[in-house]
Coordinates of C-alpha atoms and ligand atoms in Angstrom, one line a residue:
Chain A
M1 CA 22.9 1.0 36.4
S2 CA 22.7 -1.2 33.3
A3 CA 25.5 -3.4 34.7
K4 CA 23.8 -4.0 37.9
I5 CA 20.5 -5.1 36.5
E6 CA 20.1 -8.6 35.8
S7 CA 16.7 -8.5 34.1
F8 CA 14.9 -5.7 32.2
P9 CA 11.1 -5.5 32.1
G10 CA 9.0 -6.7 29.2
T11 CA 7.4 -10.0 28.1
P12 CA 8.4 -11.0 24.6
L13 CA 5.7 -13.0 22.9
S14 CA 6.7 -15.9 20.6
Q15 CA 4.8 -17.3 17.4
A16 CA 4.1 -20.3 19.5
D17 CA 2.4 -18.1 22.1
L18 CA 0.2 -16.8 19.5
D19 CA -0.4 -20.0 17.9
A20 CA -1.4 -21.4 21.1
G21 CA -3.9 -18.8 21.7
K22 CA -2.4 -17.4 24.8
V23 CA -2.9 -13.9 23.8
L24 CA -6.2 -12.0 23.8
T25 CA -6.2 -9.5 20.8
T26 CA -9.0 -7.3 19.7
Y27 CA -9.1 -6.4 16.0
W28 CA -10.6 -3.3 14.1
K29 CA -10.5 -2.7 10.5
P30 CA -11.3 1.1 10.1
K31 CA -12.6 2.1 6.8
L32 CA -11.4 5.8 6.5
E33 CA -11.9 7.9 3.5
Y34 CA -10.3 11.3 2.8
G35 CA -10.6 13.8 -0.2
W36 CA -7.4 16.0 -0.4
D37 CA -7.9 19.2 -2.3
A38 CA -5.0 20.1 -4.4
G39 CA -4.7 23.8 -3.4
V40 CA -3.5 26.9 -5.5
A41 CA 0.0 25.9 -6.8
I42 CA -0.7 22.1 -7.3
S43 CA -4.0 22.7 -9.1
R44 CA -2.2 24.6 -11.9
Y45 CA 0.5 21.9 -11.9
L46 CA -2.1 19.1 -12.4
E47 CA -3.9 21.2 -15.2
E48 CA -0.7 21.5 -17.1
L49 CA 0.1 17.7 -16.7
K50 CA -3.4 17.1 -18.3
N51 CA -2.1 19.4 -21.2
G52 CA 1.0 17.1 -21.5
R53 CA 3.4 19.7 -19.9
I54 CA 5.4 20.1 -16.7
I55 CA 5.3 23.4 -15.2
G56 CA 7.4 25.0 -12.4
I57 CA 7.6 28.2 -10.5
K58 CA 10.4 30.7 -9.9
C59 CA 11.3 32.6 -6.8
S60 CA 11.6 36.4 -7.4
R61 CA 14.4 36.6 -4.8
C62 CA 16.6 33.5 -5.1
R63 CA 15.7 32.9 -8.8
R64 CA 15.3 29.2 -8.0
V65 CA 13.0 27.4 -10.4
V66 CA 11.3 24.6 -8.5
V67 CA 9.0 21.7 -9.2
P68 CA 6.4 20.7 -7.7
P69 CA 5.4 24.4 -7.5
R70 CA 4.4 26.1 -4.5
V71 CA 3.0 29.4 -3.4
V72 CA 6.1 30.3 -1.3
C73 CA 9.9 29.8 -1.4
E74 CA 10.5 27.9 1.8
W75 CA 13.9 29.4 1.8
C76 CA 13.4 33.1 1.1
W77 CA 9.9 33.1 2.4
E78 CA 8.7 35.1 -0.7
P79 CA 5.7 34.6 -2.6
M80 CA 6.1 32.5 -5.7
N81 CA 4.0 33.4 -8.8
D82 CA 6.4 33.5 -11.9
W83 CA 5.4 30.2 -13.7
V84 CA 7.9 28.6 -15.9
Y85 CA 7.4 25.7 -18.4
L86 CA 10.0 23.1 -18.0
Q87 CA 11.2 20.2 -20.4
D88 CA 9.4 16.7 -20.0
T89 CA 13.0 15.5 -19.7
G90 CA 15.5 15.1 -16.9
T91 CA 18.2 13.4 -15.1
V92 CA 18.0 10.4 -12.7
N93 CA 19.3 11.8 -9.4
T94 CA 18.8 8.7 -7.6
Y95 CA 16.6 5.4 -8.1
S96 CA 15.9 2.0 -6.3
I97 CA 14.8 -1.3 -7.9
C98 CA 11.9 -2.2 -5.4
Y99 CA 10.7 -5.9 -5.0
I100 CA 8.3 -5.4 -2.2
R101 CA 4.8 -3.8 -1.9
W102 CA 3.6 -1.2 0.6
D103 CA 2.7 -3.9 3.1
A104 CA 6.1 -5.6 2.9
S105 CA 4.8 -8.4 0.9
R106 CA 6.7 -9.6 -2.2
A107 CA 6.0 -8.0 -5.6
K108 CA 5.6 -9.9 -9.0
E109 CA 7.6 -7.4 -11.0
P110 CA 10.2 -5.1 -9.6
Q111 CA 9.4 -1.3 -9.9
F112 CA 11.9 1.6 -10.4
P113 CA 11.0 4.4 -8.2
A114 CA 13.4 7.4 -8.9
V115 CA 13.9 10.9 -8.2
I116 CA 14.1 12.9 -11.4
W117 CA 15.7 16.2 -11.6
I118 CA 13.7 18.1 -14.4
D119 CA 15.4 20.0 -17.2
G120 CA 14.8 23.7 -16.7
A121 CA 14.4 23.4 -13.0
S122 CA 17.3 24.4 -10.4
N123 CA 18.4 21.1 -9.1
A124 CA 14.9 20.0 -8.3
G125 CA 12.4 17.4 -9.5
F126 CA 10.0 14.9 -8.3
L127 CA 9.5 11.2 -7.5
H128 CA 8.2 9.0 -10.3
L129 CA 8.9 5.6 -11.9
L130 CA 11.3 4.4 -14.7
D131 CA 10.3 1.8 -17.2
E132 CA 11.6 0.4 -20.4
V133 CA 14.8 0.0 -18.6
D134 CA 17.0 -3.1 -17.7
P135 CA 17.9 -3.3 -14.1
D136 CA 21.6 -3.8 -15.2
D137 CA 21.5 -0.5 -17.2
V138 CA 19.8 2.0 -14.9
K139 CA 22.2 4.6 -13.7
I140 CA 22.2 7.8 -11.7
G141 CA 22.9 10.6 -14.0
M142 CA 21.0 8.7 -16.8
K143 CA 18.9 11.1 -19.1
V144 CA 15.3 10.3 -19.2
Q145 CA 12.0 11.4 -20.9
A146 CA 8.3 11.4 -19.8
V147 CA 6.1 8.8 -21.4
W148 CA 2.8 10.5 -21.4
K149 CA -0.6 8.9 -21.4
P150 CA -2.8 9.5 -24.5
A151 CA -4.3 13.0 -24.1
E152 CA -8.0 11.7 -23.8
E153 CA -6.9 9.5 -20.9
R154 CA -5.2 12.3 -18.8
A155 CA -7.0 13.3 -15.6
G156 CA -4.9 16.1 -14.3
S157 CA -2.7 13.7 -12.0
I158 CA 0.9 12.9 -11.6
T159 CA -0.1 9.7 -13.2
D160 CA -0.7 11.4 -16.6
I161 CA 2.9 10.5 -16.9
E162 CA 3.1 6.9 -17.0
Y163 CA 6.7 6.7 -16.4
F164 CA 10.1 8.0 -17.6
K165 CA 12.1 6.1 -20.1
P166 CA 15.8 6.4 -21.0
L167 CA 16.7 8.9 -23.7
Chain B
M1 CA 21.8 32.8 28.1
G2 CA 20.5 32.3 31.6
M3 CA 20.1 28.6 31.3
R4 CA 20.4 26.3 34.3
K5 CA 22.6 23.3 34.3
V6 CA 20.5 20.1 33.7
A7 CA 21.6 16.5 34.5
V8 CA 20.5 13.1 33.7
V9 CA 20.1 11.2 37.0
G10 CA 18.2 8.1 36.2
A11 CA 17.5 5.6 33.1
G12 CA 15.3 2.8 32.4
M13 CA 14.0 0.8 29.6
T14 CA 12.1 -2.4 28.8
K15 CA 13.2 -5.2 26.5
F16 CA 12.7 -4.4 22.8
M17 CA 10.5 -7.0 21.4
R18 CA 8.9 -8.1 18.1
R19 CA 5.5 -8.2 20.1
A20 CA 5.3 -7.6 23.7
Q21 CA 2.6 -9.1 26.0
E22 CA 2.3 -5.7 27.7
T23 CA 0.1 -2.8 26.5
G24 CA 1.9 0.5 25.5
R25 CA 0.9 2.1 28.7
E26 CA 2.1 -1.0 30.7
L27 CA 5.5 -0.7 28.8
A28 CA 5.5 3.2 29.5
Y29 CA 5.2 2.2 33.2
Q30 CA 7.7 -0.5 33.3
A31 CA 10.5 1.7 31.9
T32 CA 9.5 4.7 33.8
K33 CA 9.5 2.9 37.2
M34 CA 12.8 1.4 36.4
A35 CA 14.4 5.0 35.6
L36 CA 12.9 6.5 39.1
D37 CA 14.1 3.4 40.9
S38 CA 17.5 3.8 39.4
C39 CA 17.9 7.0 41.2
E40 CA 15.8 6.1 44.3
M41 CA 13.3 8.7 43.3
T42 CA 9.5 8.5 43.5
L43 CA 6.8 10.3 41.3
D44 CA 6.3 12.7 44.1
D45 CA 9.8 14.1 43.2
I46 CA 8.9 14.6 39.6
D47 CA 7.6 18.3 38.5
S48 CA 6.8 17.6 34.9
V49 CA 6.7 14.9 32.2
A50 CA 7.7 15.1 28.5
L51 CA 6.3 12.2 26.3
G52 CA 7.4 11.2 22.9
T53 CA 5.2 8.6 20.7
A54 CA 4.0 8.1 17.4
P55 CA 0.7 9.5 15.9
D56 CA -2.5 8.1 16.8
A57 CA -3.1 6.4 13.3
F58 CA 0.1 4.3 14.0
D59 CA -1.5 2.4 16.9
G60 CA -5.2 3.2 16.3
V61 CA -5.4 4.8 19.6
H62 CA -6.8 8.3 19.7
M63 CA -4.9 11.0 21.9
K64 CA -2.1 8.6 22.6
G65 CA -0.6 11.1 25.0
E66 CA -3.6 10.8 27.2
Y67 CA -3.7 7.0 26.7
L68 CA -0.2 6.7 28.0
S69 CA -0.4 9.3 30.7
D70 CA -0.8 7.0 33.6
G71 CA 2.1 4.7 32.7
A72 CA 4.2 7.8 32.2
G73 CA 3.3 9.0 35.6
A74 CA 1.8 12.2 34.1
W75 CA -1.5 12.6 36.2
N76 CA -1.9 15.9 37.9
K77 CA 1.5 17.1 36.5
P78 CA 2.3 19.5 33.5
Y79 CA 2.6 17.2 30.6
M80 CA 3.5 17.4 26.9
R81 CA 3.6 14.9 24.0
C82 CA 5.9 15.5 21.1
Y83 CA 6.5 13.6 17.8
V84 CA 8.9 14.3 15.0
G85 CA 9.1 10.8 13.5
G86 CA 12.1 8.9 14.1
G87 CA 13.6 11.9 15.6
T88 CA 11.3 11.8 18.6
G89 CA 13.3 10.2 21.2
V90 CA 16.2 12.6 21.3
F91 CA 13.7 15.4 20.7
A92 CA 11.6 14.5 23.6
A93 CA 14.8 14.7 25.8
I94 CA 15.4 18.2 24.5
Q95 CA 11.7 19.1 25.4
G96 CA 12.3 17.8 29.0
W97 CA 15.9 19.7 29.0
Y98 CA 14.4 23.1 28.5
Q99 CA 11.6 22.6 31.0
V100 CA 14.5 22.3 33.6
A101 CA 17.0 24.6 31.9
S102 CA 14.6 27.4 31.8
G103 CA 14.0 27.3 35.6
L104 CA 10.3 26.4 35.1
F105 CA 10.7 22.9 36.8
D106 CA 13.4 21.2 39.0
T107 CA 12.8 17.7 37.6
C108 CA 11.3 16.2 34.4
L109 CA 10.6 12.7 33.6
V110 CA 11.2 11.9 29.7
V111 CA 9.2 8.8 28.6
C112 CA 9.1 7.4 25.1
E113 CA 6.9 4.4 24.0
E114 CA 6.1 2.4 20.9
K115 CA 4.0 -0.6 20.3
M116 CA 4.4 -0.9 16.5
S117 CA 3.0 -4.7 16.6
S118 CA -0.5 -3.4 16.7
C119 CA -0.6 -2.3 13.1
K120 CA -1.6 -4.9 10.7
P121 CA -0.4 -6.6 8.6
H122 CA 2.8 -4.4 8.9
P123 CA 3.4 -0.9 10.2
Q124 CA 4.9 0.2 7.1
G125 CA 1.2 0.8 5.9
A126 CA 0.9 3.4 8.7
F127 CA 3.7 5.3 7.1
L128 CA 2.3 5.9 3.7
T129 CA 0.7 9.2 4.6
I130 CA 4.3 10.8 5.0
F131 CA 4.2 11.0 1.1
D132 CA 2.4 14.1 -0.4
H133 CA -1.2 13.0 -0.9
T134 CA -1.6 14.4 -4.4
T135 CA 1.8 14.6 -6.0
E136 CA 3.2 11.3 -4.7
R137 CA 0.7 8.9 -3.2
A138 CA -0.8 8.4 -6.7
L139 CA 2.4 6.6 -7.7
K140 CA 1.6 4.0 -4.8
P141 CA 5.0 4.3 -3.0
N142 CA 6.1 2.3 -0.1
L143 CA 8.2 3.5 2.8
I144 CA 11.5 1.8 1.8
W145 CA 11.6 3.7 -1.3
I146 CA 12.9 6.9 0.3
F147 CA 15.6 5.2 2.2
A148 CA 16.7 3.1 -0.8
L149 CA 16.6 6.4 -2.8
E150 CA 18.8 8.2 -0.2
M151 CA 21.2 5.1 0.1
N152 CA 21.8 4.8 -3.4
R153 CA 22.6 8.5 -3.7
Y154 CA 24.9 8.4 -0.9
M155 CA 26.7 5.2 -2.2
T156 CA 27.0 6.5 -5.8
V157 CA 28.3 10.0 -4.9
H158 CA 31.1 8.4 -2.9
G159 CA 31.6 5.4 -5.1
L160 CA 30.7 3.0 -2.2
E161 CA 30.0 -0.6 -2.4
K162 CA 27.4 -2.6 -0.3
K163 CA 30.0 -4.3 1.6
D164 CA 31.4 -0.8 2.8
I165 CA 28.0 -0.3 4.4
A166 CA 27.1 -3.8 5.5
R167 CA 30.0 -3.8 8.0
V168 CA 27.7 -1.4 10.3
A169 CA 25.1 -3.9 10.3
V170 CA 27.6 -6.6 11.3
K171 CA 29.2 -4.5 14.1
N172 CA 26.0 -3.3 15.5
K173 CA 24.2 -6.7 15.5
R174 CA 27.3 -8.0 17.4
N175 CA 27.4 -5.4 19.9
A176 CA 23.8 -6.0 20.7
L177 CA 24.8 -9.6 21.9
D178 CA 25.9 -7.8 24.9
H179 CA 22.6 -5.9 25.6
P180 CA 20.1 -7.4 27.8
C181 CA 17.2 -5.7 25.9
A182 CA 18.3 -6.6 22.2
Q183 CA 15.6 -8.1 20.0
V184 CA 17.8 -8.9 17.0
A185 CA 21.3 -9.4 18.2
A186 CA 23.3 -11.7 16.1
D187 CA 26.7 -12.9 15.1
I188 CA 26.6 -12.4 11.3
T189 CA 29.0 -11.7 8.5
V190 CA 29.2 -9.2 5.7
E191 CA 28.3 -12.1 3.4
D192 CA 25.2 -12.8 5.3
V193 CA 24.0 -9.1 4.8
L194 CA 24.9 -9.1 1.1
N195 CA 23.0 -12.4 0.6
S196 CA 19.8 -11.3 2.3
E197 CA 16.8 -10.7 0.6
V198 CA 16.8 -7.5 -1.4
L199 CA 13.7 -5.3 -0.5
A200 CA 14.4 -2.2 -2.5
W201 CA 18.0 -2.1 -4.1
P202 CA 20.3 -1.3 -2.4
V203 CA 18.4 -1.9 0.7
Q204 CA 18.5 -5.6 1.8
R205 CA 16.7 -7.2 4.6
L206 CA 19.9 -7.1 7.1
D207 CA 20.4 -3.5 6.3
V208 CA 17.3 -2.7 8.1
S209 CA 16.3 -2.3 11.9
P210 CA 13.2 -4.4 12.9
T211 CA 9.9 -3.0 14.0
S212 CA 9.7 -3.3 17.8
D213 CA 7.6 -2.8 20.9
G214 CA 9.2 -1.0 23.8
A215 CA 9.7 2.0 26.1
A216 CA 12.6 3.9 27.6
S217 CA 12.7 6.7 30.1
M218 CA 14.9 9.0 31.9
V219 CA 15.0 11.5 34.6
L220 CA 16.2 14.9 34.2
A221 CA 17.1 17.2 37.3
A222 CA 18.4 20.8 37.9
E223 CA 21.8 20.9 39.3
H224 CA 21.2 21.7 43.0
V225 CA 18.5 18.6 42.9
A226 CA 21.0 16.4 40.9
K227 CA 23.8 16.9 43.5
R228 CA 21.4 15.7 46.2
I229 CA 20.2 12.7 44.2
T230 CA 23.6 11.2 42.8
D231 CA 27.2 11.8 42.9
K232 CA 27.5 10.8 39.3
P233 CA 25.2 13.3 37.4
V234 CA 25.7 13.1 33.7
W235 CA 25.2 16.8 32.3
I236 CA 23.2 17.7 29.2
K237 CA 26.0 19.8 27.9
G238 CA 24.5 20.9 24.5
V239 CA 21.2 20.3 22.5
G240 CA 20.5 20.9 19.0
W241 CA 17.7 20.4 16.5
S242 CA 17.1 21.4 13.0
L243 CA 14.8 20.9 9.8
D244 CA 15.4 20.8 6.1
T245 CA 13.0 21.4 3.4
A246 CA 10.0 18.8 3.3
Y247 CA 10.3 18.9 -0.6
W248 CA 12.8 16.0 -0.3
T249 CA 13.1 15.7 -4.1
N250 CA 14.5 19.2 -4.3
R251 CA 17.6 18.6 -2.3
D252 CA 20.6 16.4 -2.7
L253 CA 20.1 13.3 -0.4
Y254 CA 23.9 12.5 -0.2
Y255 CA 24.5 14.7 2.9
P256 CA 22.2 15.5 5.9
K257 CA 22.7 19.2 6.1
Y258 CA 20.2 19.3 8.9
V259 CA 22.2 17.0 11.1
E260 CA 25.2 19.3 10.7
S261 CA 23.1 22.2 11.6
A262 CA 21.7 20.3 14.8
A263 CA 25.2 19.3 15.7
R264 CA 26.8 22.8 15.3
M265 CA 24.1 24.2 17.7
A266 CA 24.8 21.3 20.2
Y267 CA 28.5 21.9 19.9
D268 CA 28.4 25.5 20.2
M269 CA 26.4 25.3 23.6
A270 CA 28.7 22.5 24.8
G271 CA 31.9 24.6 23.9
I272 CA 33.1 21.7 21.6
K273 CA 35.5 22.9 19.0
E274 CA 37.0 19.7 17.6
P275 CA 34.1 17.1 17.7
R276 CA 36.4 14.3 16.5
K277 CA 38.6 14.6 19.5
E278 CA 36.3 15.6 22.0
I279 CA 33.4 13.3 21.5
H280 CA 34.4 9.8 23.0
V281 CA 31.4 7.6 22.4
V282 CA 28.7 8.1 19.8
E283 CA 25.1 6.8 19.3
P284 CA 24.0 8.1 16.0
Y285 CA 20.6 7.1 14.7
D286 CA 21.1 3.7 12.7
P287 CA 17.6 2.6 11.5
F288 CA 19.6 1.4 8.4
D289 CA 23.3 0.6 8.4
Y290 CA 24.0 3.5 5.7
K291 CA 22.4 5.9 8.3
E292 CA 25.0 5.4 10.9
L293 CA 27.7 6.5 8.3
H294 CA 25.6 9.4 6.8
H295 CA 25.0 10.7 10.3
L296 CA 28.7 10.5 11.4
E297 CA 29.4 12.7 8.4
G298 CA 26.7 15.0 9.3
L299 CA 27.9 15.3 12.9
L300 CA 31.3 16.4 11.7
L301 CA 33.0 13.4 13.3
C302 CA 34.7 12.6 9.8
E303 CA 34.9 13.9 6.5
K304 CA 32.2 13.4 3.9
G305 CA 32.5 9.9 2.6
E306 CA 34.9 8.9 5.0
A307 CA 32.8 7.1 7.5
P308 CA 33.0 3.6 5.8
R309 CA 36.8 3.7 5.9
L310 CA 36.7 4.5 9.6
T311 CA 34.2 1.4 9.9
A312 CA 36.4 -0.9 7.9
D313 CA 39.4 0.2 10.0
G314 CA 37.8 -0.6 13.3
V315 CA 37.8 3.0 14.5
T316 CA 34.1 2.7 15.2
A317 CA 34.3 -0.7 17.0
R318 CA 33.3 -0.7 20.6
D319 CA 37.1 -0.9 21.6
G320 CA 38.1 1.3 18.8
D321 CA 39.3 5.0 18.8
M322 CA 35.9 6.3 18.5
P323 CA 33.3 3.8 19.5
V324 CA 29.9 4.2 17.6
C325 CA 26.6 2.3 18.7
P326 CA 28.2 0.4 21.5
S327 CA 24.7 -0.4 22.6
G328 CA 24.0 -2.4 19.3
G329 CA 21.9 0.5 17.9
L330 CA 18.6 0.1 16.3
L331 CA 19.9 -2.6 14.1
G332 CA 20.7 -4.9 17.0
V333 CA 18.8 -3.6 20.0
G334 CA 15.6 -2.7 18.0
N335 CA 13.6 0.1 16.8
P336 CA 10.5 1.1 18.9
I337 CA 10.6 4.5 17.1
A338 CA 10.4 7.1 19.8
A339 CA 11.8 4.7 22.6
S340 CA 15.0 3.9 20.4
G341 CA 16.3 7.5 20.7
I342 CA 16.0 7.4 24.7
M343 CA 17.8 3.8 24.5
K344 CA 20.7 5.8 23.0
L345 CA 20.7 8.5 25.4
N346 CA 20.6 6.0 28.2
E347 CA 23.5 4.0 26.7
I348 CA 25.5 7.3 26.8
F349 CA 24.5 7.9 30.3
W350 CA 25.6 4.4 31.3
Q351 CA 28.8 4.6 29.3
L352 CA 29.9 7.9 31.0
R353 CA 29.0 6.6 34.4
G354 CA 31.2 3.5 33.7
E355 CA 28.1 1.2 34.2
A356 CA 27.6 -0.4 30.7
G357 CA 28.9 -3.7 31.8
K358 CA 29.9 -5.9 29.1
R359 CA 29.4 -3.2 26.6
Q360 CA 31.6 -0.7 28.4
V361 CA 33.9 1.2 26.1
P362 CA 37.6 1.6 27.2
G363 CA 39.4 4.7 28.2
Q364 CA 36.8 6.2 30.6
P365 CA 34.8 8.3 28.3
R366 CA 33.7 11.9 29.5
T367 CA 31.8 13.3 26.7
G368 CA 29.2 11.4 24.4
L369 CA 26.8 12.2 21.8
A370 CA 23.2 10.8 20.9
Q371 CA 21.5 11.7 17.8
S372 CA 18.2 10.8 16.2
W373 CA 16.6 11.5 12.7
G374 CA 13.3 11.5 11.4
D375 CA 10.1 13.1 9.7
L376 CA 10.4 13.1 6.0
M377 CA 14.4 12.4 6.3
Q378 CA 14.8 16.0 7.3
V379 CA 14.8 16.2 11.0
G380 CA 18.1 16.2 13.0
C381 CA 18.3 16.0 16.9
V382 CA 21.4 16.0 18.9
V383 CA 22.2 15.9 22.6
V384 CA 25.7 16.1 24.0
L385 CA 26.2 14.5 27.4
G386 CA 29.2 14.9 29.7
I387 CA 30.5 14.4 33.2
Ligands
LIG401 ZN1 13.8 31.9 -3.0

């Protein structure tokens, strides 16, 4: 059918069409606010971050230790309630060097988002940022350690860890 | 299993565009009308409608299913809307398939639409809620991070270079030069990709599909109806879909196991034992160039880490041994999220009927596959089509 059809529907607009005011557009800028409760497992996780510690949780069936903690092992469907303190060190599982912001505009300084597998967990970890690192030196497999905010500035948030730095 | 045979009998789509004059419902109407006209059917012949489109926050339109219902031809019919992120297109086709396979309906329209240009300043902002509100959003992530993280893991585990991956963008954008709906078809080189703006290393501008407005539709029919409508039905031989853990930092991103699970389900249903030999033309989901490679491996169409070499050797070229994304893919035709999955199924439909024109792959393919991927990088949807 495709071969027989000469012209497909749809009318592309060009920047010139927009500049010339040929398109009527209605704008709306909503102000939405939400407050998300942390829940049972993540509340404990955040409290421990405030204490300067990373805590994970262990499944009674598969023995997996995971972080962030959760109330149920998604693979075994067993309740999880065996809390385990982890190291504040880990391994860079993967990373990126990011030059843009959330709206696709250019960032002034590059950021180093990374997945860090935490020592003491079973091939599990979380998203965070690297710093004190040169773009040429950052590597997958690199050992890193958390850099904590001073105790009085911690608020019970993932940002109580400022970033991870190379060990 | 007591399932009825289901055929694709009609296909339609709009151009894929950076910004369309038409509204979403107008695009949905255009694609759906084209699909019905293509098989000389009218809306009276349709029993039910399956719709795929992004969540309401994306367009700022509440109850988008209802909003699109007139264009989708859904009034006074059993109607459902589904969404699994980028996986939506092929997922919606699977929803339509079991409405007919189950015996509930004899015909079903599958309609997918996206108008991404409505979200200002850039639809990336609408994706931010995919990150966990408490443990991730406080880090102020942007959407590209997860793709960059997955791409780097894939490259590092297999020891790949950027040029190994850039060839996919070159191939697909060139293939799209022959697609009349293409938004970003181009004759570019590997050097162009490697020299394009770095967004989030290793992701560069030309590694990425664009944001798009567009719609695509298909008509499904039970066997006894399909044989009345056309002498060239294309059968849905197998379907599969699967989900991995949403704790994406707890799994190794180098390999999409959930795509393998979905593929195995579809191959079992289709009776396919050796996919590499039995699948003649492939449309894997390619919102980024590395994803085509990642998905070919998950689909068991090559060994883990082998897809870049197949690409370099021309095996996946349109005239190669296993043509991949002869349409031009999302990288070339464009990526109006849900609609792009139906674009892929429509391409396989046209390829198997020998109606793909300048894009026709040689060798009269008899079996093809379309796959899509989405949610938090953990949904795989696969449909195997055959004649
Ligand atoms: Zn378990």
